[in-house]
PDB file of C-alpha atoms in Angstrom:
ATOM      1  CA  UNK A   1      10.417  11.886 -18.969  1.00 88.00           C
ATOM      2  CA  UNK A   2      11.184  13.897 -16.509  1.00 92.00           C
ATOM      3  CA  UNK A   3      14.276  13.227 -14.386  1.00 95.00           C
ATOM      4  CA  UNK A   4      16.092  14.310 -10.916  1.00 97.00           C
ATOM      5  CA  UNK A   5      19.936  14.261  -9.936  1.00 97.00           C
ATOM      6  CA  UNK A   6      21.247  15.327  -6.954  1.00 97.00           C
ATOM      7  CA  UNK A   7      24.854  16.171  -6.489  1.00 92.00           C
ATOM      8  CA  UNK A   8      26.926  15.260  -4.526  1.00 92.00           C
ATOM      9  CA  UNK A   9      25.735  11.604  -3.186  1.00 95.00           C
ATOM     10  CA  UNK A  10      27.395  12.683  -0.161  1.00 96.00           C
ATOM     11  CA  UNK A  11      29.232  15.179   1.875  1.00 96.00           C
ATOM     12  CA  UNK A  12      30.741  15.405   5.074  1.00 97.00           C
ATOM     13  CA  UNK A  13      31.350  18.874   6.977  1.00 97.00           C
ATOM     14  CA  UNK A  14      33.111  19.872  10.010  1.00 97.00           C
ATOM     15  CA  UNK A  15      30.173  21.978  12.256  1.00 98.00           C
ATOM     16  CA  UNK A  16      30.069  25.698  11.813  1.00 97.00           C
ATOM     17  CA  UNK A  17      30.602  25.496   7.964  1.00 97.00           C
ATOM     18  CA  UNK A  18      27.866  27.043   5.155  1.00 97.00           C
ATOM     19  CA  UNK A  19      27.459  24.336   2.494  1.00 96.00           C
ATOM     20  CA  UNK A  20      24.883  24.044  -0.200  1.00 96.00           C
ATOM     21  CA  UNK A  21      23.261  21.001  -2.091  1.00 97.00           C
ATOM     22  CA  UNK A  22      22.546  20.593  -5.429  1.00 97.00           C
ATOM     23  CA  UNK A  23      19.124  19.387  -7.508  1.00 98.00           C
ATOM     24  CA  UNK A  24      18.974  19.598 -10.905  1.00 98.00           C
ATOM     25  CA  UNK A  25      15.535  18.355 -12.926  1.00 97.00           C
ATOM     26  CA  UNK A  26      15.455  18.010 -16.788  1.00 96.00           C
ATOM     27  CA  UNK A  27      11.985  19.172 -17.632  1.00 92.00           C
ATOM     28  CA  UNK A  28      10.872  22.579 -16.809  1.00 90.00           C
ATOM     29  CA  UNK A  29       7.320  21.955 -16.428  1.00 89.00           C
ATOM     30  CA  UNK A  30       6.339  21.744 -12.892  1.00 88.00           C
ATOM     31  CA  UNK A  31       4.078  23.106 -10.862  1.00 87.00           C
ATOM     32  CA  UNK A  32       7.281  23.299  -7.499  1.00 92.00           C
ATOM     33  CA  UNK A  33      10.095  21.843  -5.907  1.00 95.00           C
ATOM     34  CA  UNK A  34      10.140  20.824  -2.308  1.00 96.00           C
ATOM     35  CA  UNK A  35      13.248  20.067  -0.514  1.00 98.00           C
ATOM     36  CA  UNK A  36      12.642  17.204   2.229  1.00 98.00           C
ATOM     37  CA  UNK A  37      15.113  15.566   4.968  1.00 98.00           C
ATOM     38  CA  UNK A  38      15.299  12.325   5.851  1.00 97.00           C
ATOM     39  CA  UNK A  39      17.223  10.524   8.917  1.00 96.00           C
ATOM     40  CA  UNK A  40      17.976   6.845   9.031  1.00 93.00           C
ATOM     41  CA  UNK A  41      14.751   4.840   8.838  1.00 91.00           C
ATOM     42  CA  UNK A  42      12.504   6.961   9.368  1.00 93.00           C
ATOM     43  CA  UNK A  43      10.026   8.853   6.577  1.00 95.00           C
ATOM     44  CA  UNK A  44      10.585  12.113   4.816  1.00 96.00           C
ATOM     45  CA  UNK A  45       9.962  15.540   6.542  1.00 96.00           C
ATOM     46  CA  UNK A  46       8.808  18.691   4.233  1.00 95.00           C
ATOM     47  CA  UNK A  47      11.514  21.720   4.907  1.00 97.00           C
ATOM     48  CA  UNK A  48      10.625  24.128   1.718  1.00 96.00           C
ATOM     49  CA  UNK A  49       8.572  24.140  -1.108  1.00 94.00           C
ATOM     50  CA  UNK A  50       9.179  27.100  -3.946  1.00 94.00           C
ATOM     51  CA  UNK A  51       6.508  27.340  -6.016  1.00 91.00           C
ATOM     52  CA  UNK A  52       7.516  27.356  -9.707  1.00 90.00           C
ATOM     53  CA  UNK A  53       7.030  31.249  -9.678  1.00 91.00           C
ATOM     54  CA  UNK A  54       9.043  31.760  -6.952  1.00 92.00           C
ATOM     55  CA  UNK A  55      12.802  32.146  -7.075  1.00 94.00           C
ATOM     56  CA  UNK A  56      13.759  32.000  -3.210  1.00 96.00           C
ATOM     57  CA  UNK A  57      12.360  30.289  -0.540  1.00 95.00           C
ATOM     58  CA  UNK A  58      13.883  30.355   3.421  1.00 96.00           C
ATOM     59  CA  UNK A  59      13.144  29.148   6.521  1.00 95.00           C
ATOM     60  CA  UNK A  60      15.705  29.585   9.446  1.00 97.00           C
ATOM     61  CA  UNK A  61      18.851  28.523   8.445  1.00 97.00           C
ATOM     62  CA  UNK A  62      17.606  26.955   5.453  1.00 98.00           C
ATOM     63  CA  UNK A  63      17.292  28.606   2.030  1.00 98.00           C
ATOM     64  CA  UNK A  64      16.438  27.032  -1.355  1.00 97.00           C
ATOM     65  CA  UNK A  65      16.700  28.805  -4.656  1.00 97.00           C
ATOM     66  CA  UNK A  66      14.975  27.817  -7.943  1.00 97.00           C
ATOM     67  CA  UNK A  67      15.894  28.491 -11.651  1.00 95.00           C
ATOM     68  CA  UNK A  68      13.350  26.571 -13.497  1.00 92.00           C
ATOM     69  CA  UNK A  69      14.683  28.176 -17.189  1.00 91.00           C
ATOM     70  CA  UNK A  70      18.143  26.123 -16.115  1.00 94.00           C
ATOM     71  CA  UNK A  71      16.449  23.077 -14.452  1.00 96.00           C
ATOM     72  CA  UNK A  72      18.283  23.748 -10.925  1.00 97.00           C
ATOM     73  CA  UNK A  73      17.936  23.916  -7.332  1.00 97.00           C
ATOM     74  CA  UNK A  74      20.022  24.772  -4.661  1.00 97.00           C
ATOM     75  CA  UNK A  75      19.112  24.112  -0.342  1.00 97.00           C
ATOM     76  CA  UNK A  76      22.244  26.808   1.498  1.00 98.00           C
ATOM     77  CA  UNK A  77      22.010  25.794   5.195  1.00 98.00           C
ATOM     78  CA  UNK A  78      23.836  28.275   7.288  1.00 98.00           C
ATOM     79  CA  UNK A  79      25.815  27.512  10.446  1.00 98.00           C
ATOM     80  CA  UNK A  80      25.987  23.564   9.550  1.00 97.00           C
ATOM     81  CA  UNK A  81      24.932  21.583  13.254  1.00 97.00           C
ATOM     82  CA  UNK A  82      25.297  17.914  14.115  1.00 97.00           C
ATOM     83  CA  UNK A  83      21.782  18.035  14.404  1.00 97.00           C
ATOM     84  CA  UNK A  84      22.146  18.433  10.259  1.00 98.00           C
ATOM     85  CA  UNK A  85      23.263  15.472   9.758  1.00 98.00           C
ATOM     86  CA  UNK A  86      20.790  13.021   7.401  1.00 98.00           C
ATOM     87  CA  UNK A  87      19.464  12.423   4.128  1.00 98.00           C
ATOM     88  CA  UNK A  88      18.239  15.707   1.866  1.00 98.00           C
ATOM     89  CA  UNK A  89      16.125  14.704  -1.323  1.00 98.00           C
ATOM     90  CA  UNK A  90      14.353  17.075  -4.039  1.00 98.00           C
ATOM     91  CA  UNK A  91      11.394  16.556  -5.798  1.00 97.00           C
ATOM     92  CA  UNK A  92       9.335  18.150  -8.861  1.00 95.00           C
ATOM     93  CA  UNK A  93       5.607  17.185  -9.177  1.00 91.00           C
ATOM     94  CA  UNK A  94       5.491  17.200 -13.614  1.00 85.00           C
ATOM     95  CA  UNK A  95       2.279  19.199 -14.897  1.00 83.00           C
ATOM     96  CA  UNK A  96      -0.934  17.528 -15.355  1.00 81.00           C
ATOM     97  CA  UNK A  97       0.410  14.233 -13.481  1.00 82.00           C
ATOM     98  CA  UNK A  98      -1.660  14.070 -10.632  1.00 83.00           C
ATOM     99  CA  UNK A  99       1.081  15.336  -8.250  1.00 86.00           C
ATOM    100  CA  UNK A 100       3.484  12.617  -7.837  1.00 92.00           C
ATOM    101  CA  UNK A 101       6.506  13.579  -7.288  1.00 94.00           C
ATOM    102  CA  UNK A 102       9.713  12.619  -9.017  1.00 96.00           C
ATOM    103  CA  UNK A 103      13.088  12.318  -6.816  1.00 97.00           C
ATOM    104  CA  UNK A 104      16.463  12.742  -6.545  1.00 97.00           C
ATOM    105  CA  UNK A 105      18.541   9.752  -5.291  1.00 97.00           C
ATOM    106  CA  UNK A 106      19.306  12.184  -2.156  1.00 97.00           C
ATOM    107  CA  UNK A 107      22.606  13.671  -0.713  1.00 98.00           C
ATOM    108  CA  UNK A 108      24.012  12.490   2.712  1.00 98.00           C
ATOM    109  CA  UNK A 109      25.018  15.037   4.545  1.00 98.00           C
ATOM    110  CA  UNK A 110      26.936  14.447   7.904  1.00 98.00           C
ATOM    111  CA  UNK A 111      28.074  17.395  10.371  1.00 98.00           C
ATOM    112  CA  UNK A 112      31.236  16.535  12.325  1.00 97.00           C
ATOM    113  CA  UNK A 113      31.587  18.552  15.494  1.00 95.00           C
TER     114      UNK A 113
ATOM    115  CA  UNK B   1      -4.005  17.579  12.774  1.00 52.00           C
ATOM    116  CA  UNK B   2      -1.740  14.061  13.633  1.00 74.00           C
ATOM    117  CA  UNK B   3      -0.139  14.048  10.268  1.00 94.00           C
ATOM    118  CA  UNK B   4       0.114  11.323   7.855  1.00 97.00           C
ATOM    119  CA  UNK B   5       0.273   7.712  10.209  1.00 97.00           C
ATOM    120  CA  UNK B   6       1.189   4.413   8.868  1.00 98.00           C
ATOM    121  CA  UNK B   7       1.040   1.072  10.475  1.00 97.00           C
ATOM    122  CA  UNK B   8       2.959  -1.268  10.860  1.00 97.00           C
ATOM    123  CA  UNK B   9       6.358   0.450  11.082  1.00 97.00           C
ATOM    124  CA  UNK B  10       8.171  -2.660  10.869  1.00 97.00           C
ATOM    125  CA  UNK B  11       7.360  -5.989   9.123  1.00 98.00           C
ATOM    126  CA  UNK B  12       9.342  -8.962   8.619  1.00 98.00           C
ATOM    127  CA  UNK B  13       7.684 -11.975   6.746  1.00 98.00           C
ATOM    128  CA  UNK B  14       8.327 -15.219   4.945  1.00 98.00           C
ATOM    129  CA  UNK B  15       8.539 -15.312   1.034  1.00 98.00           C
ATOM    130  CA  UNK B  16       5.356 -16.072   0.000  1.00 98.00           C
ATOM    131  CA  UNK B  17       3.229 -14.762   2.360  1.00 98.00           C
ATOM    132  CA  UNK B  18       0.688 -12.109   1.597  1.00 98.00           C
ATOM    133  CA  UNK B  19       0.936  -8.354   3.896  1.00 98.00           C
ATOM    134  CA  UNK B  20      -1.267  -5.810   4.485  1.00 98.00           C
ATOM    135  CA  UNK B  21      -0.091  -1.830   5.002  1.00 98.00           C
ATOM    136  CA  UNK B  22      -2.253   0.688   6.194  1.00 98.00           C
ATOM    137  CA  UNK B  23      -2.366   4.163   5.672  1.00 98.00           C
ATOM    138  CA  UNK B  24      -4.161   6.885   7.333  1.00 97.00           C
ATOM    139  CA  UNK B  25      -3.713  10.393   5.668  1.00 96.00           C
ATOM    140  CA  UNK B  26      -4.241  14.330   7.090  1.00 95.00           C
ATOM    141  CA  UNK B  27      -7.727  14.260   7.300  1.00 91.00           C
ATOM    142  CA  UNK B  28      -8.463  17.344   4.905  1.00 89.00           C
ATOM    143  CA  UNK B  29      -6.596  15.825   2.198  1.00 92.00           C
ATOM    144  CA  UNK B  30      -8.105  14.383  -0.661  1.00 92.00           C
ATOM    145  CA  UNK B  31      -5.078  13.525  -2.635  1.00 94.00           C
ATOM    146  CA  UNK B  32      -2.999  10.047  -1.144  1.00 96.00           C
ATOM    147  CA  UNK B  33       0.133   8.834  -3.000  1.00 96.00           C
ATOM    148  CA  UNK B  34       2.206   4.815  -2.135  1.00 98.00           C
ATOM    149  CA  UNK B  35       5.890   5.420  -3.247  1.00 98.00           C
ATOM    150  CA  UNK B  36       8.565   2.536  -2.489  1.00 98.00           C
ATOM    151  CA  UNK B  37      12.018   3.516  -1.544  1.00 97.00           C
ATOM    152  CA  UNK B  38      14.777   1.120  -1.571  1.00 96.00           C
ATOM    153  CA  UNK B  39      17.854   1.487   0.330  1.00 93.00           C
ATOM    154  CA  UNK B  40      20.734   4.560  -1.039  1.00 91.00           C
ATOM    155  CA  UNK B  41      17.979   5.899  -3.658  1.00 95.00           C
ATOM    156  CA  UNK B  42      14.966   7.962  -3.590  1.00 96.00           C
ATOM    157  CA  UNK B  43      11.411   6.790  -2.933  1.00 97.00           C
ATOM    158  CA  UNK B  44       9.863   5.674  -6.174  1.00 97.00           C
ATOM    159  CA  UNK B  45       5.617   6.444  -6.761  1.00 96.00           C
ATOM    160  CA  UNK B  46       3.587   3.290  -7.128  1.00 97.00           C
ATOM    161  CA  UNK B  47      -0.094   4.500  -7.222  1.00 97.00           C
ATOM    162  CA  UNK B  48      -2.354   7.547  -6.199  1.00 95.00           C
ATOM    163  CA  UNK B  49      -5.620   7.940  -5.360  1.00 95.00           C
ATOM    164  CA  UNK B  50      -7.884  11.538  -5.306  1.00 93.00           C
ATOM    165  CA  UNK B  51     -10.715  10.741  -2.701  1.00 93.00           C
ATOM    166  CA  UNK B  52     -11.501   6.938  -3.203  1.00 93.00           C
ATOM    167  CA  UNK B  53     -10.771   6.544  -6.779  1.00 94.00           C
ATOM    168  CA  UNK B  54      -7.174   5.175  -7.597  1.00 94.00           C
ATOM    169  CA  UNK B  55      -5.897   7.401 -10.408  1.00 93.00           C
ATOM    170  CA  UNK B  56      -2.340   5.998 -12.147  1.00 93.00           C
ATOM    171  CA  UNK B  57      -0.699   3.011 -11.057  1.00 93.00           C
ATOM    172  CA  UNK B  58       2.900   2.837 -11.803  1.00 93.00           C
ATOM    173  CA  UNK B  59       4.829  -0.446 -14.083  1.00 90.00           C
ATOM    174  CA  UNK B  60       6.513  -0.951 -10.628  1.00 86.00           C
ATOM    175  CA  UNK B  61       3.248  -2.088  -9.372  1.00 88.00           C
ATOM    176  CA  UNK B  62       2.894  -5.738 -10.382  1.00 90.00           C
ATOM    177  CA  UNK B  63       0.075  -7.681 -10.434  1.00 94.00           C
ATOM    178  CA  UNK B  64       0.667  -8.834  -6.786  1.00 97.00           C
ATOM    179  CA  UNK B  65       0.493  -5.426  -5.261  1.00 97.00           C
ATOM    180  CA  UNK B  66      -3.303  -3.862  -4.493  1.00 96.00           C
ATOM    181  CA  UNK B  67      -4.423  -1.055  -3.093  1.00 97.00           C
ATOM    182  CA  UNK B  68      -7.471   0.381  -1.764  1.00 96.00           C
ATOM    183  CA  UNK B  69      -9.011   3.727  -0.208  1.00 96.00           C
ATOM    184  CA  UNK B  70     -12.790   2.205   0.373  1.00 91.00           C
ATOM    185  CA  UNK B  71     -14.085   5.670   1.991  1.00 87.00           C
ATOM    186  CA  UNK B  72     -11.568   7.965   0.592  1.00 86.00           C
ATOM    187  CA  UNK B  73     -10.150   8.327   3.856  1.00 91.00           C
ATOM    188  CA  UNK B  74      -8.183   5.425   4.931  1.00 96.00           C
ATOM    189  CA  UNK B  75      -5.250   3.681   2.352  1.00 98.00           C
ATOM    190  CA  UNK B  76      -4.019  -0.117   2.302  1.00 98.00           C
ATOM    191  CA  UNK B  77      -1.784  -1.493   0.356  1.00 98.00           C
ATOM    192  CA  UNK B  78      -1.629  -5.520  -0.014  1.00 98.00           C
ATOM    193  CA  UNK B  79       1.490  -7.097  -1.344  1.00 98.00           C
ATOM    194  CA  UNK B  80       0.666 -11.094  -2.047  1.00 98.00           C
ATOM    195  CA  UNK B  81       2.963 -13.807  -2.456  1.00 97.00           C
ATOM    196  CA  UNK B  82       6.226 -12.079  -0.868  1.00 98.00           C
ATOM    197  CA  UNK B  83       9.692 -12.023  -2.852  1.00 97.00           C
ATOM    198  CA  UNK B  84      12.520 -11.231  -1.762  1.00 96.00           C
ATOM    199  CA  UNK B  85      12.988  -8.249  -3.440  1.00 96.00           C
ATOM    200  CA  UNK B  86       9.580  -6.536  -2.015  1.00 97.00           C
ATOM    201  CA  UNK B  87      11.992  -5.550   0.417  1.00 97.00           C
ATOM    202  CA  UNK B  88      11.707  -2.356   1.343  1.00 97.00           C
ATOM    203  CA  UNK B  89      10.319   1.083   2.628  1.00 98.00           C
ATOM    204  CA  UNK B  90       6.310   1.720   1.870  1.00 98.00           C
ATOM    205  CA  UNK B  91       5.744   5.134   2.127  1.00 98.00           C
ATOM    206  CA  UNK B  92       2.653   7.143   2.154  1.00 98.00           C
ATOM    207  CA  UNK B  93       2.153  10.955   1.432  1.00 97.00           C
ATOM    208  CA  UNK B  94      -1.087  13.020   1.244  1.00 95.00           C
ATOM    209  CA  UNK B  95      -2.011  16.499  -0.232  1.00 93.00           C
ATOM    210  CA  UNK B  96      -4.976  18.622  -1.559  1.00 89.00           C
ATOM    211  CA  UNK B  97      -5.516  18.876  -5.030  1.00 79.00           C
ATOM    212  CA  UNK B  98      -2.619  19.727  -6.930  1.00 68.00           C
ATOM    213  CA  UNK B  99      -1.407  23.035  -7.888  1.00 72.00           C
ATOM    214  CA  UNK B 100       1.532  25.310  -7.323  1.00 70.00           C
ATOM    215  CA  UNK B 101       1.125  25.397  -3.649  1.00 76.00           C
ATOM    216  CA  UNK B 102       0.576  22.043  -2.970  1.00 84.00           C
ATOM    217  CA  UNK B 103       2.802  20.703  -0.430  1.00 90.00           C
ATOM    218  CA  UNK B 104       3.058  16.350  -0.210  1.00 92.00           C
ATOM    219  CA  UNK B 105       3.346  15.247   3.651  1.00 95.00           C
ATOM    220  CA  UNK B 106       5.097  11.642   4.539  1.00 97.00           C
ATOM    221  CA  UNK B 107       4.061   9.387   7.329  1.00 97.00           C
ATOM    222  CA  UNK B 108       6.855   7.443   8.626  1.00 96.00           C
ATOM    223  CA  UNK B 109       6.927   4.334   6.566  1.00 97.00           C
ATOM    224  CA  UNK B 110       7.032   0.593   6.968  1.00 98.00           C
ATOM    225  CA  UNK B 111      10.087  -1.132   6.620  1.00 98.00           C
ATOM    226  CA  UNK B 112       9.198  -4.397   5.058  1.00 98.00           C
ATOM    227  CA  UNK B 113      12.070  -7.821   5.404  1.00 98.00           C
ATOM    228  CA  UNK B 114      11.408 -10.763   3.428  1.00 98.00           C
ATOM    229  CA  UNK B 115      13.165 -13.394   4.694  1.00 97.00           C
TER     230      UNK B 115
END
């Protein structure tokens, strides 16, 4: 069964800083990993999505990394704004299960400026 | 292309009562997932449908939860005889057929209270 941590729960960062989030998944086989934001009561918003093939994936100051042989993830975000500040979940869609996706529990990340 | 739209956003309703969520996908999409999130953890899948037939349904989804995509266009997704801890965010996501580049998009949600 195929499951997704994310690490940490939460981290707080003064503005300006690089930082990077962790998402580690315990079964290799999936098809790829999309990194999505979330701020406070709203839904989720796609940012990347590496295809299982793929080892890098960026856009803007965002840049996500994928070592499927290791079961790990990584979302770098450059230049940290205020702006930054919300809820980042990971998610793995198994092979030959329709596309669901599995989840991560998230990591809240806040940008102090 | 108006992205993934649910409706209501917000609902607040007695125990017991029965609701109704509605979900209307991107419109090329064939694929259209239900997940439930509950507060501090990640959304959680409850049922898919590929065009009009519903696929898997999840143990979360009890007997008192239905859902329906008549057309395979259109989602809802009934919850009947309200508990407490139905509270929650509905969420629904859409895709094409799966496959390495297949990218899920979320609507917004609805935020259900049971009071």
């Amino acid at each position: 069964k195929q499951e997704v941590t994310q690490i940490p729960a939460a981290l707080s960062v003064p503005e300006g800083e690089n930082l990077v989030l962790n998402c580690s998944f315990t079964d290799s086989a999936i098809y790829n990993l999309q990194w999505f934001r979330q701020d406070p009561g709203k839904g989720l918003t796609s940012l990347l999505l590496i295809q299982s093939s793929q080892r890098e994936q960026t856009s803007g100051r965002l840049n996500a990394s994928l070592d499927k042989s290791s079961g790990r993830s990584t979302l770098y975000i450059a230049a940290s704004q205020p702006g930054d500040s919300a809820t980042y979940l990971c998610a793995v869609p198994p092979w030959n299960q329709g596309g669901k996706l599995i989840f991560g529990q998230g990591t809240e990340l806040s940008v102090k400026p | 292309d108006t992205g993934v739209s649910q409706d209501p956003r917000h609902k607040i309703t007695k125990r017991g009562q029965n609701v109704t969520f509605r979900c209307d996908p991107i419109s090329e999409h064939n694929r259209l997932y239900w997940y439930r999130q509950t507060l501090g953890q990640g959304p959680e899948f409850l049922t898919y449908f590929q065009n009009e037939a519903q696929l898997e349904k999840s143990r979360l989804l009890s007997d008192r939860f239905s859902a329906e995509r008549p057309k395979g266009s259109f989602s809802t997704l009934e919850i009947q005889r309200t508990e407490q801890g139905d509270s929650a965010m509905y969420l629904c996501a859409s895709s094409r057929r799966g496959g390495v580049n297949t990218e899920a998009f979320f609507g917004q949600g609805t935020r259900l209270t049971v009071v």
